[in-house]
Coordinates of C-alpha atoms and ligand atoms in Angstrom, one line a residue:
M1 CA -52.9 5.0 -14.9
N2 CA -49.1 4.3 -14.9
I3 CA -47.2 6.3 -17.4
A4 CA -43.5 6.3 -18.4
L5 CA -42.3 9.4 -20.3
V6 CA -39.2 9.0 -22.4
T7 CA -37.4 11.9 -24.0
G8 CA -35.2 11.1 -27.0
S9 CA -37.5 8.1 -27.5
A10 CA -36.5 7.5 -31.2
G11 CA -32.8 7.4 -30.2
L12 CA -30.7 4.4 -29.2
I13 CA -31.4 4.4 -25.5
G14 CA -34.9 6.0 -25.7
S15 CA -36.2 3.4 -28.2
E16 CA -34.8 0.5 -26.2
A17 CA -36.5 1.9 -23.2
V18 CA -39.9 2.2 -25.0
S19 CA -39.7 -1.5 -26.0
F20 CA -38.7 -2.5 -22.4
F21 CA -41.4 -0.4 -20.7
A22 CA -44.3 -1.1 -23.2
D23 CA -45.6 -4.1 -21.2
K24 CA -44.7 -2.6 -17.8
F25 CA -46.7 0.7 -18.1
D26 CA -50.2 1.4 -19.3
L27 CA -48.9 4.1 -21.6
V28 CA -45.4 5.1 -22.8
I29 CA -45.1 8.7 -24.0
G30 CA -42.2 9.5 -26.3
V31 CA -40.8 13.0 -26.9
D32 CA -38.4 13.3 -29.8
N33 CA -38.2 15.9 -32.6
N34 CA -35.5 14.1 -34.6
L35 CA -33.0 16.8 -33.8
R36 CA -30.4 14.1 -34.4
Q37 CA -30.9 14.6 -38.1
Y38 CA -30.1 18.3 -37.8
F39 CA -27.0 17.5 -35.8
F40 CA -25.5 14.8 -38.0
G41 CA -27.4 14.7 -41.3
E42 CA -29.8 12.4 -43.1
E43 CA -28.0 9.1 -42.3
A44 CA -28.4 9.8 -38.6
S45 CA -32.1 10.5 -38.8
T46 CA -34.1 8.6 -36.2
A47 CA -37.4 8.8 -38.1
W48 CA -37.3 5.1 -39.0
N49 CA -37.1 4.2 -35.3
R50 CA -40.0 6.4 -34.4
N51 CA -42.1 4.7 -37.1
R52 CA -41.1 1.3 -35.9
L53 CA -42.2 2.1 -32.3
E54 CA -45.5 3.5 -33.4
E55 CA -46.2 0.4 -35.5
K56 CA -45.1 -2.1 -32.9
F57 CA -46.5 -0.7 -29.6
Q58 CA -50.2 0.1 -29.3
N59 CA -49.7 2.0 -26.0
Y60 CA -46.9 4.2 -27.4
K61 CA -47.8 7.8 -28.0
H62 CA -45.3 10.1 -29.7
Y63 CA -44.9 13.9 -29.3
T64 CA -42.5 15.8 -31.6
A65 CA -42.0 18.4 -28.8
D66 CA -38.6 20.1 -28.3
I67 CA -37.3 19.8 -24.8
R68 CA -36.0 23.4 -25.1
E69 CA -39.6 24.7 -25.3
V70 CA -41.3 24.8 -21.9
P71 CA -44.8 25.5 -23.4
Q72 CA -44.5 22.4 -25.6
L73 CA -43.6 20.3 -22.5
E74 CA -46.3 21.9 -20.4
V75 CA -49.0 20.6 -22.7
I76 CA -47.8 17.0 -22.0
F77 CA -47.2 17.4 -18.3
K78 CA -50.5 19.2 -17.7
E79 CA -52.5 16.5 -19.5
Y80 CA -51.0 13.5 -17.7
G81 CA -49.8 15.0 -14.3
S82 CA -49.3 12.6 -11.5
D83 CA -50.1 9.6 -13.7
I84 CA -46.5 10.0 -14.9
K85 CA -44.5 7.6 -12.7
L86 CA -41.2 7.5 -14.5
I87 CA -39.3 10.0 -16.5
L88 CA -36.4 8.8 -18.5
H89 CA -34.5 11.8 -20.0
T90 CA -32.2 10.7 -22.8
A91 CA -32.8 13.5 -25.4
A92 CA -29.5 15.3 -26.0
Q93 CA -26.9 16.7 -28.3
P94 CA -24.6 13.7 -27.8
S95 CA -21.3 14.5 -29.6
H96 CA -18.4 16.4 -28.1
D97 CA -17.0 17.3 -31.5
W98 CA -20.3 18.7 -32.7
A99 CA -20.8 20.8 -29.6
A100 CA -18.0 23.2 -30.6
K101 CA -19.9 24.0 -33.8
E102 CA -22.9 25.4 -32.1
P103 CA -22.3 26.0 -28.3
F104 CA -25.7 27.7 -27.8
T105 CA -27.5 24.8 -29.3
D106 CA -25.5 22.2 -27.4
F107 CA -26.0 24.0 -24.1
T108 CA -29.7 24.8 -24.5
V109 CA -30.5 21.2 -25.4
N110 CA -28.3 19.5 -22.8
A111 CA -28.4 21.8 -19.9
N112 CA -31.5 24.0 -20.3
G113 CA -33.5 21.1 -21.7
T114 CA -32.7 19.0 -18.6
L115 CA -33.6 21.9 -16.3
N116 CA -36.9 22.2 -18.2
M117 CA -37.6 18.5 -17.7
L118 CA -36.7 18.6 -14.0
E119 CA -38.9 21.6 -13.3
M120 CA -41.9 20.2 -15.2
T121 CA -41.5 17.0 -13.1
R122 CA -41.3 19.0 -9.8
L123 CA -44.4 21.1 -10.7
H124 CA -46.6 18.3 -12.2
C125 CA -45.5 14.9 -10.9
P126 CA -42.9 15.4 -8.1
E127 CA -43.3 11.8 -6.9
A128 CA -42.1 10.4 -10.2
V129 CA -38.7 8.7 -10.6
F130 CA -36.5 10.9 -12.8
I131 CA -33.6 9.1 -14.6
F132 CA -30.9 11.0 -16.5
T133 CA -28.4 9.6 -19.0
S134 CA -25.2 11.5 -18.2
T135 CA -21.8 10.6 -19.6
N136 CA -18.3 9.6 -18.6
K137 CA -17.2 12.9 -20.3
V138 CA -18.2 14.6 -17.1
Y139 CA -14.8 13.4 -15.8
G140 CA -13.2 15.4 -18.6
D141 CA -9.8 14.2 -19.7
N142 CA -8.8 13.4 -16.0
P143 CA -8.7 9.6 -16.9
N144 CA -5.9 10.4 -19.4
Y145 CA -3.6 11.2 -16.5
L146 CA -3.9 7.8 -14.9
P147 CA -0.8 5.6 -15.2
L148 CA -1.3 3.9 -18.5
I149 CA 0.8 1.4 -20.3
E150 CA 0.8 0.5 -24.0
T151 CA 0.3 -3.1 -25.1
E152 CA 0.2 -4.6 -28.6
T153 CA -3.5 -3.8 -29.3
R154 CA -4.5 -1.4 -26.5
W155 CA -3.8 1.0 -23.7
E156 CA -4.2 -0.5 -20.3
I157 CA -4.0 0.9 -16.7
D158 CA -1.0 -0.1 -14.6
A159 CA -1.9 -3.4 -12.9
N160 CA -1.0 -2.0 -9.5
H161 CA -3.5 0.9 -9.7
P162 CA -6.8 0.5 -7.7
Y163 CA -8.8 1.0 -10.9
F164 CA -7.2 -2.0 -12.6
E165 CA -9.6 -4.6 -11.4
H166 CA -12.9 -3.0 -11.9
G167 CA -12.4 0.4 -13.7
I168 CA -13.1 4.0 -12.8
D169 CA -15.5 4.8 -10.0
E170 CA -17.9 7.7 -9.3
N171 CA -15.4 9.4 -7.0
H172 CA -13.1 10.3 -9.9
S173 CA -12.8 14.1 -10.0
I174 CA -15.1 16.0 -12.5
D175 CA -13.1 19.2 -11.8
H176 CA -10.0 20.9 -13.1
T177 CA -10.0 19.1 -16.4
K178 CA -10.8 19.6 -20.1
H179 CA -14.4 18.4 -20.8
S180 CA -15.1 19.7 -24.3
L181 CA -18.2 21.9 -24.5
F182 CA -20.4 18.8 -24.6
G183 CA -18.8 17.5 -21.4
A184 CA -19.5 20.9 -19.8
S185 CA -23.1 21.1 -20.8
K186 CA -23.6 17.5 -19.5
V187 CA -21.9 18.3 -16.2
A188 CA -24.3 21.2 -15.8
A189 CA -27.2 18.8 -16.4
D190 CA -25.7 16.0 -14.2
I191 CA -25.3 18.4 -11.2
L192 CA -28.8 19.8 -11.7
V193 CA -30.3 16.3 -11.6
Q194 CA -28.3 15.5 -8.4
E195 CA -29.5 18.7 -6.9
Y196 CA -33.2 18.1 -7.5
G197 CA -32.6 14.9 -5.5
R198 CA -30.6 16.4 -2.7
Y199 CA -32.3 19.8 -2.4
F200 CA -36.0 18.9 -3.3
G201 CA -35.8 15.3 -2.2
M202 CA -37.0 14.0 -5.6
K203 CA -36.1 10.5 -6.7
T204 CA -33.5 11.4 -9.2
G205 CA -30.8 9.1 -10.6
V206 CA -27.8 10.0 -12.8
F207 CA -26.2 7.3 -15.0
R208 CA -22.8 8.3 -16.4
G209 CA -22.6 6.2 -19.6
G210 CA -19.4 4.8 -21.1
C211 CA -20.0 3.7 -24.7
L212 CA -23.7 2.9 -25.1
T213 CA -24.5 0.7 -28.0
G214 CA -27.0 -1.7 -29.6
P215 CA -28.7 -2.6 -32.9
N216 CA -31.0 0.5 -32.9
H217 CA -28.2 3.1 -33.1
S218 CA -28.3 5.4 -36.0
G219 CA -24.5 5.5 -36.2
T220 CA -22.6 8.3 -37.8
Q221 CA -19.0 9.4 -37.8
L222 CA -19.4 11.9 -34.9
H223 CA -21.5 9.6 -32.7
G224 CA -22.2 5.9 -32.2
F225 CA -18.7 4.3 -32.3
L226 CA -19.5 0.6 -32.7
A227 CA -22.6 1.1 -34.9
Y228 CA -20.6 3.4 -37.3
L229 CA -17.6 1.1 -37.3
M230 CA -19.8 -1.9 -38.2
K231 CA -21.6 0.2 -40.9
C232 CA -18.2 0.9 -42.5
A233 CA -17.3 -2.8 -42.2
I234 CA -20.4 -3.8 -44.1
T235 CA -20.5 -1.0 -46.7
G236 CA -16.7 -0.7 -47.3
N237 CA -17.0 3.0 -46.5
H238 CA -13.8 4.6 -45.2
Y239 CA -13.2 4.8 -41.5
T240 CA -10.7 7.2 -39.8
I241 CA -9.1 6.4 -36.5
F242 CA -8.2 9.6 -34.6
G243 CA -5.0 9.4 -32.6
Y244 CA -3.7 7.2 -29.7
K245 CA -2.4 4.6 -32.3
G246 CA -5.9 3.2 -32.5
K247 CA -5.4 1.7 -29.1
Q248 CA -7.9 3.8 -27.2
V249 CA -10.1 1.7 -25.0
R250 CA -13.9 2.1 -24.5
D251 CA -16.2 0.0 -22.4
N252 CA -19.4 -0.9 -24.3
I253 CA -22.8 -1.6 -22.7
H254 CA -25.7 -2.9 -24.7
S255 CA -28.7 -0.6 -24.6
Y256 CA -30.9 -3.4 -23.1
D257 CA -28.6 -3.9 -20.1
L258 CA -28.5 -0.1 -19.5
V259 CA -32.3 0.1 -19.6
N260 CA -32.5 -2.8 -17.3
M261 CA -30.3 -0.8 -14.8
F262 CA -33.0 2.0 -15.1
W263 CA -35.7 -0.5 -14.4
H264 CA -34.0 -1.7 -11.2
F265 CA -33.5 1.9 -10.1
Y266 CA -37.2 2.7 -10.8
Q267 CA -38.4 -0.1 -8.6
N268 CA -36.3 0.9 -5.6
P269 CA -35.2 4.5 -6.2
R270 CA -32.9 6.8 -4.3
A271 CA -32.5 10.6 -4.2
G272 CA -29.8 12.3 -6.2
E273 CA -27.7 9.1 -6.7
V274 CA -24.9 8.8 -9.3
Y275 CA -23.8 5.6 -11.0
N276 CA -21.2 4.8 -13.7
A277 CA -22.8 2.7 -16.4
G278 CA -20.8 0.9 -19.0
G279 CA -19.6 -2.5 -20.1
G280 CA -16.8 -2.5 -17.4
R281 CA -14.3 -5.3 -17.5
F282 CA -17.1 -7.5 -18.9
S283 CA -17.3 -5.7 -22.3
N284 CA -14.6 -3.4 -23.7
C285 CA -12.3 -3.0 -26.6
S286 CA -9.7 -0.8 -28.3
M287 CA -10.4 0.6 -31.8
L288 CA -8.0 -2.0 -33.2
E289 CA -9.7 -4.8 -31.4
G290 CA -13.2 -3.5 -32.4
I291 CA -12.0 -3.5 -36.1
Q292 CA -10.8 -7.0 -35.8
I293 CA -14.2 -8.3 -34.5
C294 CA -16.1 -6.4 -37.2
E295 CA -13.8 -7.9 -39.8
E296 CA -14.5 -11.4 -38.4
I297 CA -18.2 -10.9 -38.3
T298 CA -18.5 -9.4 -41.8
G299 CA -15.7 -11.4 -43.5
N300 CA -14.7 -8.0 -45.0
K301 CA -11.3 -6.3 -44.7
M302 CA -12.0 -2.8 -43.3
N303 CA -11.0 0.2 -45.3
Y304 CA -9.5 2.5 -42.6
S305 CA -6.8 5.0 -42.2
Y306 CA -5.1 6.7 -39.2
S307 CA -4.9 10.3 -38.4
E308 CA -2.3 11.4 -35.8
T309 CA -4.7 14.0 -34.3
N310 CA -6.8 12.7 -31.5
R311 CA -10.2 14.2 -30.8
I312 CA -10.0 17.0 -28.2
G313 CA -10.7 15.6 -24.7
D314 CA -11.0 12.0 -26.0
H315 CA -10.3 9.3 -23.5
I316 CA -7.2 7.1 -24.0
W317 CA -8.5 4.4 -21.6
Y318 CA -11.9 4.3 -20.0
I319 CA -13.5 1.4 -18.2
S320 CA -16.5 2.0 -15.9
D321 CA -16.6 0.5 -12.4
L322 CA -20.2 -0.7 -11.8
N323 CA -19.7 -2.0 -8.3
K324 CA -21.6 0.8 -6.7
F325 CA -24.7 0.1 -8.8
K326 CA -24.3 -3.7 -8.3
S327 CA -24.1 -3.3 -4.5
H328 CA -27.3 -1.3 -4.5
Y329 CA -29.0 -3.6 -7.0
P330 CA -27.4 -7.0 -6.6
T331 CA -29.8 -8.9 -8.9
W332 CA -28.7 -6.8 -12.0
N333 CA -26.0 -8.1 -14.3
W334 CA -24.8 -7.7 -17.9
T335 CA -26.4 -10.0 -20.4
F336 CA -24.8 -9.1 -23.8
G337 CA -21.0 -9.4 -24.3
L338 CA -19.1 -7.4 -26.9
T339 CA -19.1 -10.0 -29.8
E340 CA -22.8 -10.8 -29.4
T341 CA -23.7 -7.0 -29.3
L342 CA -21.6 -6.4 -32.5
Q343 CA -23.4 -9.4 -34.2
Q344 CA -26.8 -7.8 -33.3
I345 CA -25.6 -4.4 -34.6
H346 CA -24.4 -6.1 -37.8
D347 CA -27.8 -7.9 -38.3
G348 CA -29.7 -4.7 -37.6
I349 CA -27.7 -2.6 -40.1
A350 CA -27.7 -5.3 -42.8
E351 CA -31.5 -5.5 -42.5
R352 CA -32.0 -1.8 -42.8
L353 CA -29.6 -1.5 -45.7
S354 CA -31.5 -4.2 -47.5
H355 CA -34.7 -2.1 -47.7
Ligands
NAD1 N1 -24.4 6.6 -27.2 C1 -23.4 6.8 -26.3 O1 -22.3 6.2 -26.5 C2 -23.5 7.6 -25.1 C3 -22.5 7.6 -24.2 C4 -22.6 8.3 -23.0 C5 -23.8 9.0 -22.7 N2 -24.8 9.1 -23.7 C6 -26.0 9.8 -23.4 O2 -27.1 9.0 -23.5 C7 -28.3 9.7 -24.0 C8 -28.8 8.9 -25.1 O3 -27.9 8.7 -26.1 P1 -28.2 8.0 -27.5 O4 -27.0 7.4 -28.0 O5 -29.5 7.3 -27.3 O6 -28.5 9.3 -28.4 P2 -29.4 9.4 -29.7 O7 -28.8 10.6 -30.4 O8 -29.5 8.1 -30.4 O9 -30.8 9.8 -29.1 C9 -31.2 11.1 -28.6 C10 -32.5 11.4 -29.2 O10 -32.9 12.7 -28.7 C11 -33.5 13.5 -29.7 N3 -33.4 14.9 -29.4 C12 -32.2 15.6 -29.4 N4 -32.5 16.9 -29.0 C13 -33.8 17.0 -28.8 C14 -34.7 18.0 -28.4 N5 -34.2 19.3 -28.2 N6 -36.0 17.8 -28.2 C15 -36.5 16.5 -28.4 N7 -35.7 15.4 -28.8 C16 -34.4 15.7 -29.0 C17 -32.7 13.1 -31.0 O11 -33.5 13.3 -32.1 C18 -32.5 11.6 -30.8 O12 -33.4 10.8 -31.4 C19 -27.7 11.1 -24.3 O13 -28.1 11.9 -23.2 C20 -26.3 10.9 -24.4 O14 -25.6 12.1 -24.1 C21 -24.7 8.4 -24.8

């Protein structure tokens, strides 16, 4: 039997992966205890998404296990053992602002939880491919010291800089920089996943996400930038821009395109490899540009204000360079651009709000 095990399966990336893998594996096991509701409150609950997956996919099996609890994971790994061919580990505390509220919780979920998943894999299914969703926050605020220039709607990197054409690559330093506690717990996990590849020879891959987005994000103020922005555009709720004149730039990748990267890696895996994963030059926007597109799609004027104080460690300009991944997996490419993705987010939220 071929099994894919997805942690964080009711979240944005996990749920997209369950849909993607359902017809490619005999069984897809999901692990998610809806800790997202504990982090961000009722509006961020992923229970609706878990129900949707259980109704839609006959071969989906959900476990409400907590990745911090080895005995709960052991039950699953002992039952399915080497039938598990792929582990996609997306369960996390995903917000850098929230991490400072409860450092113990953040670190035990992000770092210890990842170690638990790696060790379970090594002990019960060492041949499986292990994929980890890391983050561009592992680079800390180093990108903020690049030579940036201000334009009318966004910050941009100097056109003479090597990052101008394709964005920031994997050799950017992760050291000597302010990460936020979230960034630090993700660095710990990122390095552990690399090490299980390099030291134990396991097939592990690290994907350092830019802004990950899509119609199934349970967007909330502290996490899920475009989904929350669009929610505010639809409902008229107030949106606050934090610092950098609203010109901070993020690159946005649709969850489908990211999961398709994982699928390519799974079919031809490497050991301890690291890839940047975002929308690159293909799909990116500043806050102000994102607001404009949301206004065009909804036909509503957004109700937003500006606060001078930026989020600690927040990037001013971040665009991922995907050339390393593309050179290893030349048949992969993006499919969804920014406006199309925002339209899908709009339609998803509008439908959920109508129930
Ligand atoms: N969304 C982004 O913009 C972004 C950017 C870069 C990296 N990432 C990373 O990608 C991954 C997926 O992000 P996402 O946007 O899908 O997040 P998400 O919050 O939508 O999904 C994560 C899921 O994990 C679950 N979870 C959390 N702690 C758990 C625990 N202890 N045990 C079991 N389940 C638990 C949550 O309930 C949630 O459903 C995370 O590792 C995140 O750090 C996300």
